[in-house]
mmCIF file of C-alpha atoms in Angstrom:
data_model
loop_
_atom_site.group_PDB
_atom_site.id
_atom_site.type_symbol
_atom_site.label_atom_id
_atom_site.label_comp_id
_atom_site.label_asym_id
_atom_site.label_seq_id
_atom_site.Cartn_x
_atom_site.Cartn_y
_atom_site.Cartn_z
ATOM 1 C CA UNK R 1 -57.915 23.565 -111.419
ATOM 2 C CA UNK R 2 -57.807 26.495 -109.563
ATOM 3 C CA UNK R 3 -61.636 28.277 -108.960
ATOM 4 C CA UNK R 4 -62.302 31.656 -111.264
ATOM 5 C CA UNK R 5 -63.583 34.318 -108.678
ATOM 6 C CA UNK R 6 -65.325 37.388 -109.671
ATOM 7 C CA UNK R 7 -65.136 40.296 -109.450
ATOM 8 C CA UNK R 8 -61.361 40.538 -109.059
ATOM 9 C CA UNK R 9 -61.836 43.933 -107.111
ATOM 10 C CA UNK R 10 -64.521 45.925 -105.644
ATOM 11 C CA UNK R 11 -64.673 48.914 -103.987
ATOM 12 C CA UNK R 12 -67.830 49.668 -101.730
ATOM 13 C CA UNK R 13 -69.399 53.022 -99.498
ATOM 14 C CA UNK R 14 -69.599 51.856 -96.040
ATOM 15 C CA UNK R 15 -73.902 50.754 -96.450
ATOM 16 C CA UNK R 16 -73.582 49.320 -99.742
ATOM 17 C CA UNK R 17 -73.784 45.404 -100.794
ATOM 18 C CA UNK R 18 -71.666 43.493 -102.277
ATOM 19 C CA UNK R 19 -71.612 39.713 -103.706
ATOM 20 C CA UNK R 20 -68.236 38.017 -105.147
ATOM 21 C CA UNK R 21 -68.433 34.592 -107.304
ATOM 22 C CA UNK R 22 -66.542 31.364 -107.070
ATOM 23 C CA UNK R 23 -66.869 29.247 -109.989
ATOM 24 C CA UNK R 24 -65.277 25.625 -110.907
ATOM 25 C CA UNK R 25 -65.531 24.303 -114.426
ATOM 26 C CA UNK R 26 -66.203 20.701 -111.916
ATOM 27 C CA UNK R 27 -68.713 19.864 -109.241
ATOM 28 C CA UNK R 28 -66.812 21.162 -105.969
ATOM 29 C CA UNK R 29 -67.216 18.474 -102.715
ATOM 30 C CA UNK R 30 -67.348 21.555 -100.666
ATOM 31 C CA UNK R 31 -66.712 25.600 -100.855
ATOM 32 C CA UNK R 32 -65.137 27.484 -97.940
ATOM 33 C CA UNK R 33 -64.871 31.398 -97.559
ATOM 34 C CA UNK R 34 -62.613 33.419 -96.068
ATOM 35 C CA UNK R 35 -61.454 36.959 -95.105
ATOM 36 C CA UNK R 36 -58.000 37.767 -95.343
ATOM 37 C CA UNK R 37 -56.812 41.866 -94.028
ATOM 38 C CA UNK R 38 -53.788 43.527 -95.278
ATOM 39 C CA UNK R 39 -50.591 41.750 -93.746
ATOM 40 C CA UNK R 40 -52.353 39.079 -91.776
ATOM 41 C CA UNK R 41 -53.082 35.063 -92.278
ATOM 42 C CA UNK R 42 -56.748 34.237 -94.058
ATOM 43 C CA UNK R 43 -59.697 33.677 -91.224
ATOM 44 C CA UNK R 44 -62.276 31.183 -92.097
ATOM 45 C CA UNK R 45 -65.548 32.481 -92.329
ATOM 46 C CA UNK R 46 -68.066 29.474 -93.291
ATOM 47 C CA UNK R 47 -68.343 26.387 -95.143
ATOM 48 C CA UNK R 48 -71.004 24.634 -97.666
ATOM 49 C CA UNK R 49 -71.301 21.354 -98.078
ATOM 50 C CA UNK R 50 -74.747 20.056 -99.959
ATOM 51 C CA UNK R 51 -75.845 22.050 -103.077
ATOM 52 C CA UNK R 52 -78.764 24.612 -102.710
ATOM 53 C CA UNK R 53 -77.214 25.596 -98.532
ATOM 54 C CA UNK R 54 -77.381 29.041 -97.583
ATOM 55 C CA UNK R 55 -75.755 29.756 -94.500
ATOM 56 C CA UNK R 56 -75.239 32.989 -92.608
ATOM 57 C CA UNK R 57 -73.150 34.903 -89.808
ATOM 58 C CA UNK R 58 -74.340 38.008 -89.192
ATOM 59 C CA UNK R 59 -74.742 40.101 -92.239
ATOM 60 C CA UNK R 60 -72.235 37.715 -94.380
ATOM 61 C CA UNK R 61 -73.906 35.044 -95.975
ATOM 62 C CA UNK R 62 -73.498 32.357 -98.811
ATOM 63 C CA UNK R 63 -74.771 29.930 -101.304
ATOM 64 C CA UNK R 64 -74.281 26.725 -103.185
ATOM 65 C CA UNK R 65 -75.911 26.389 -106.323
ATOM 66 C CA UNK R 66 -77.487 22.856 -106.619
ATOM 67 C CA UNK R 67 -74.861 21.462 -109.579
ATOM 68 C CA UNK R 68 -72.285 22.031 -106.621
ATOM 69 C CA UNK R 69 -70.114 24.540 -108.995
ATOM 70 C CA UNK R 70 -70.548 27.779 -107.910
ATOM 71 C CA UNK R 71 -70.334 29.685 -104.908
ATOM 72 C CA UNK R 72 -71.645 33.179 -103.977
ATOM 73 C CA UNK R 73 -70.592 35.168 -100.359
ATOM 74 C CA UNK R 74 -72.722 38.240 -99.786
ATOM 75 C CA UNK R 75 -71.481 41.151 -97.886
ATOM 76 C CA UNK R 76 -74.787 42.987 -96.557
ATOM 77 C CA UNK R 77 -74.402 46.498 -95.005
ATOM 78 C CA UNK R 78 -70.670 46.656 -95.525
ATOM 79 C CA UNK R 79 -68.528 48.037 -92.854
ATOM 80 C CA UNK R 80 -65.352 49.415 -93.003
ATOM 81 C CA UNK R 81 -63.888 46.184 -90.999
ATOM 82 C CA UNK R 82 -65.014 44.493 -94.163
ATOM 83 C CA UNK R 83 -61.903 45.433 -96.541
ATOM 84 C CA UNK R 84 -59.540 42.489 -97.274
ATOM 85 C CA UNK R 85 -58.976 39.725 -99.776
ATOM 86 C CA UNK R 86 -61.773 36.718 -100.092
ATOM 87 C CA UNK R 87 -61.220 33.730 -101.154
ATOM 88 C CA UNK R 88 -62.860 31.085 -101.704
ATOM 89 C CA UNK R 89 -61.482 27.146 -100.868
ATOM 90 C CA UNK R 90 -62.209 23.279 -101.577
ATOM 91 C CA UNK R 91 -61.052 20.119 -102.029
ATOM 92 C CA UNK R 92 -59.687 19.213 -105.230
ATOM 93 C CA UNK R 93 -60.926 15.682 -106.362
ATOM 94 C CA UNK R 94 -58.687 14.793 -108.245
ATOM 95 C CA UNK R 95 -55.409 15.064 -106.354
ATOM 96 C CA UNK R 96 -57.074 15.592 -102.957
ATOM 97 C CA UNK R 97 -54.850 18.552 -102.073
ATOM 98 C CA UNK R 98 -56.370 22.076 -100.895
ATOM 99 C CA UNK R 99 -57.136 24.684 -103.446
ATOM 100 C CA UNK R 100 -57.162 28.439 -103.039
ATOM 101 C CA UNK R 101 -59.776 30.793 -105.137
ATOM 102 C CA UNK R 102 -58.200 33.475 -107.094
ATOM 103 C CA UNK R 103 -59.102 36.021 -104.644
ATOM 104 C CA UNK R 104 -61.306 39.112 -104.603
ATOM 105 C CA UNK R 105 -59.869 42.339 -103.053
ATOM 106 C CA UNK R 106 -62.585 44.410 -101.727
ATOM 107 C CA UNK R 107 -62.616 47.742 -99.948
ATOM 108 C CA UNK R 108 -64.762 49.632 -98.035
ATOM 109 C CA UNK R 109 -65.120 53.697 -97.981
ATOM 110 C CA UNK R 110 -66.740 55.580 -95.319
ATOM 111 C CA UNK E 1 -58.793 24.304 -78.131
ATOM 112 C CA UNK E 2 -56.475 24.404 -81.169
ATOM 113 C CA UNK E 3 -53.626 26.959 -81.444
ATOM 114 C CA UNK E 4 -51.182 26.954 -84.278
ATOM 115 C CA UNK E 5 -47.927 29.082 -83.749
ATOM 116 C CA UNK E 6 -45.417 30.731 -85.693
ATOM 117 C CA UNK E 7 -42.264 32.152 -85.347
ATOM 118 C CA UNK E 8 -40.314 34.061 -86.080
ATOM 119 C CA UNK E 9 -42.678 37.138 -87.083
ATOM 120 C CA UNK E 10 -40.674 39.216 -88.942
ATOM 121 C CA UNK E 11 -37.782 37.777 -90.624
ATOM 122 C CA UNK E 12 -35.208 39.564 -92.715
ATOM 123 C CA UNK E 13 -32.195 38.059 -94.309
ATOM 124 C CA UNK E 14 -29.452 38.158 -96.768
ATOM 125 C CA UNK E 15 -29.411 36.552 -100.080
ATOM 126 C CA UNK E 16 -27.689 32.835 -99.556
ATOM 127 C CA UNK E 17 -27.651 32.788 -96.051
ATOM 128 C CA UNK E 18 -29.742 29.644 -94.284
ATOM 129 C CA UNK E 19 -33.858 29.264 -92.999
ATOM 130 C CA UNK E 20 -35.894 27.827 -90.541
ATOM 131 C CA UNK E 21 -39.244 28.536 -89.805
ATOM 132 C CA UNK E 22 -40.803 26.548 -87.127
ATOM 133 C CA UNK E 23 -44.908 26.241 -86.960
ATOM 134 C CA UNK E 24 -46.312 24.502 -83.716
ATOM 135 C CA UNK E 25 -49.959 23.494 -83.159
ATOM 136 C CA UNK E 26 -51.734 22.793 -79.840
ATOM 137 C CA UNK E 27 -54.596 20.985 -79.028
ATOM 138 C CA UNK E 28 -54.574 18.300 -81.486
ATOM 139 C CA UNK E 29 -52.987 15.296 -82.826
ATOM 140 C CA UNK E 30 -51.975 13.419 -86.031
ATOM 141 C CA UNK E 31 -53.107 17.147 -87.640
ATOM 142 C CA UNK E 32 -52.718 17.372 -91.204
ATOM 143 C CA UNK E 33 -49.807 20.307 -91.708
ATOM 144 C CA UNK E 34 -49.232 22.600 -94.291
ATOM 145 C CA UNK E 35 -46.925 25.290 -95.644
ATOM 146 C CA UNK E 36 -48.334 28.110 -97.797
ATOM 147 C CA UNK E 37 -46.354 31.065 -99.618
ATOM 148 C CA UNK E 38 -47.919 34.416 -100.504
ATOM 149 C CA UNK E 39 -46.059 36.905 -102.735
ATOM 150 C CA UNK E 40 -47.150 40.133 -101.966
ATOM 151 C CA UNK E 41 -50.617 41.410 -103.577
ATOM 152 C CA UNK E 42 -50.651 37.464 -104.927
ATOM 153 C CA UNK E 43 -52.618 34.294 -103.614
ATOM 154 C CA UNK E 44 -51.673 31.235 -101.894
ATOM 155 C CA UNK E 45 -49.402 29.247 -103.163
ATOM 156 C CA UNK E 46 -48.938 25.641 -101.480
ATOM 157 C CA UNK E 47 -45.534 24.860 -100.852
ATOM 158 C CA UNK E 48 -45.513 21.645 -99.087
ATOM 159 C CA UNK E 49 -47.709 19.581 -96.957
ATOM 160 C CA UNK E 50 -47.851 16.661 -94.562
ATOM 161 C CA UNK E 51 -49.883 13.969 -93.115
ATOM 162 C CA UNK E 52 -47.402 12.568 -90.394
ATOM 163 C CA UNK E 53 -44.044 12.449 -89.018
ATOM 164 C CA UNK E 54 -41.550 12.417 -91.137
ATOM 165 C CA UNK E 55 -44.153 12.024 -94.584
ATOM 166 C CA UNK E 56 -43.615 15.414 -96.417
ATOM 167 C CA UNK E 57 -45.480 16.269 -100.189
ATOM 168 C CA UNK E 58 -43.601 19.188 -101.898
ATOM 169 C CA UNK E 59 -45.734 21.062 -104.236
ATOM 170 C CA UNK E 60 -43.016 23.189 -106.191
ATOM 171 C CA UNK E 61 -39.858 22.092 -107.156
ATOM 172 C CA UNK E 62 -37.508 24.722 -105.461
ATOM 173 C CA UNK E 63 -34.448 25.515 -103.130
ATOM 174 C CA UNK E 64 -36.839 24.712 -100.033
ATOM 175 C CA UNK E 65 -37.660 21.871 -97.881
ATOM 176 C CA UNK E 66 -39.850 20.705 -95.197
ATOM 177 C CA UNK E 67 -39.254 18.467 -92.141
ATOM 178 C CA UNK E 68 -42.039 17.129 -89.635
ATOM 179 C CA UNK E 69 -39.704 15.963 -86.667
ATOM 180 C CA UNK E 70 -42.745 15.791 -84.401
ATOM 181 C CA UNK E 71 -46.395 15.096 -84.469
ATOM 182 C CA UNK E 72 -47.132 18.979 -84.128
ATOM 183 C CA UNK E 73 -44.112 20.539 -85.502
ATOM 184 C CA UNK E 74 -43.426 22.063 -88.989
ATOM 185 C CA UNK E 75 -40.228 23.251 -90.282
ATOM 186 C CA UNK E 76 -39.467 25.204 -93.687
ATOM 187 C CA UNK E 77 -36.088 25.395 -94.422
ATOM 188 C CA UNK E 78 -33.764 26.554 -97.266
ATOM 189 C CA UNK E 79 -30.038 26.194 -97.474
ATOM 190 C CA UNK E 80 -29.614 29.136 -99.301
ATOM 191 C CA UNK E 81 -32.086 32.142 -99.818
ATOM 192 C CA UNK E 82 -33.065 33.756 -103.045
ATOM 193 C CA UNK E 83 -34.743 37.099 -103.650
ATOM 194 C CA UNK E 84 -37.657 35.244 -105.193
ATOM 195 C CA UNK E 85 -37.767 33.800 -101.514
ATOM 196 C CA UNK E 86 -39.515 36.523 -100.167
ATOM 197 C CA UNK E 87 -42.759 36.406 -99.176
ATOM 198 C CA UNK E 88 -45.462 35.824 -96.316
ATOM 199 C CA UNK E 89 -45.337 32.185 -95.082
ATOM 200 C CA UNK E 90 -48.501 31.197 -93.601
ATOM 201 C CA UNK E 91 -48.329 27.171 -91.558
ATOM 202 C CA UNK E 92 -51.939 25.950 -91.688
ATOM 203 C CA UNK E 93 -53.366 22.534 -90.325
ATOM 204 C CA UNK E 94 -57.157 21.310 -91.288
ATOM 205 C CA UNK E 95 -60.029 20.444 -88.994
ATOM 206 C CA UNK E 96 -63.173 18.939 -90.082
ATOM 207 C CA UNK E 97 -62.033 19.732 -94.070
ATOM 208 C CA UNK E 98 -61.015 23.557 -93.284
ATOM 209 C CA UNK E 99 -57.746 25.077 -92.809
ATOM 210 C CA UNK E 100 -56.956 27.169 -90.512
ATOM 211 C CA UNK E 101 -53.691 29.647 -90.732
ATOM 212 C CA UNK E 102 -50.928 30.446 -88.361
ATOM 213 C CA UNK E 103 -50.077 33.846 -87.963
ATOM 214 C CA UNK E 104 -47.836 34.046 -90.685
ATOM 215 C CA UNK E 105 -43.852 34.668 -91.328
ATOM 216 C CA UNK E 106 -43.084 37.891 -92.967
ATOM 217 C CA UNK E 107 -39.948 37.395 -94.659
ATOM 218 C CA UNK E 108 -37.764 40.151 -96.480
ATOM 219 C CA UNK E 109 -34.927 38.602 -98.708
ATOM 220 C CA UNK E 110 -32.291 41.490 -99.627
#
């Protein structure tokens, strides 16, 4: 089943911060995030593995709550080369085929 | 390091004429291949995927197919376009559990 992210949109003032959601009604084996822009392919941004990881690059960061079911990405300081789609990825267990977040479409003002 | 290509970019083509879009990767072998669909403003929808020559999984019953002549080489083909057709088709392959996207095929069915 495909994971529920939140908000659906967002719209930001270059400075402000911003968190989107990733939630599976099953423990996930692993969460990926990434970036998609207007008219070009998705671009991985970083991957959690073990519940309770944090992980950062630059002022993008994550978490992976320790039940393994939901995922947060937190946009720090937004820039205006933040704007785009994010979803969020994983593994299905059951059928082992790769599974696509319902996307979050966030934009940045100056 | 790993490259995937595309081509062609930009595609645009008549309702029930013939496809082939070709995705290449460098820098890697036996990868794990995969063919994506994105309606425009939608998410990713997995077409069809592959985990060797010649050994194709098709997600959605539809007028397209895939072929995977060669270890790194990933075809999507239709005999005969529809309008429904149209779309941005992104080739991905996966690398320690993430996928990473090809550039992307913007095709315009009229």
């Amino acid at each position: 089943q495909q994971p529920v992210q939140s908000p659906q949109a967002v719209i930001l003032r270059e400075g402000e911060d911003a968190v989107i959601n990733c939630s599976s009604s099953k423990a996930l084996y692993s969460v990926h995030w990434y970036r998609q822009k207007h008219g070009e392919a998705p671009v991985f941004l970083m991957i959690l593995l073990k519940g309770g990881e944090q992980k950062g690059h630059e002022k993008i960061s994550a978490s992976f709550n320790e039940k393994k079911q939901q995922s947060s990405l937190y946009l720090t300081a937004s820039q205006l080369s933040y704007s785009g789609t994010y979803f969020c990825g994983t593994w299905d267990s059951g059928t082992y085929k790769y599974i696509f977040g319902t996307g979050t479409r966030l934009k940045v003002l100056a | 390091s790993q490259t995937i290509h595309q081509w062609p970019a930009t595609l645009v083509q008549p309702v029930g004429s013939p496809l082939s879009l070709e995705c290449t990767v460098e820098g890697t072998s036996n990868p794990n291949l995969y063919w994506y669909r994105q309606a425009a403003g939608r998410g990713l929808q997995l077409l069809f995927y592959s985990v060797g020559i010649g050994q194709i999984s098709s997600e959605v019953p539809q007028n397209l197919s895939a072929s995977r002549p060669q270890d790194r080489q990933f075809i999507l083909s239709s005999k005969k376009l529809l309008l429904s057709d149209s779309g941005f088709y992104l080739c991905a392959w996966t690398a320690e559990e993430t996928q990473y996207f090809g550039p992307g095929t913007r095709l315009l069915v009229l």
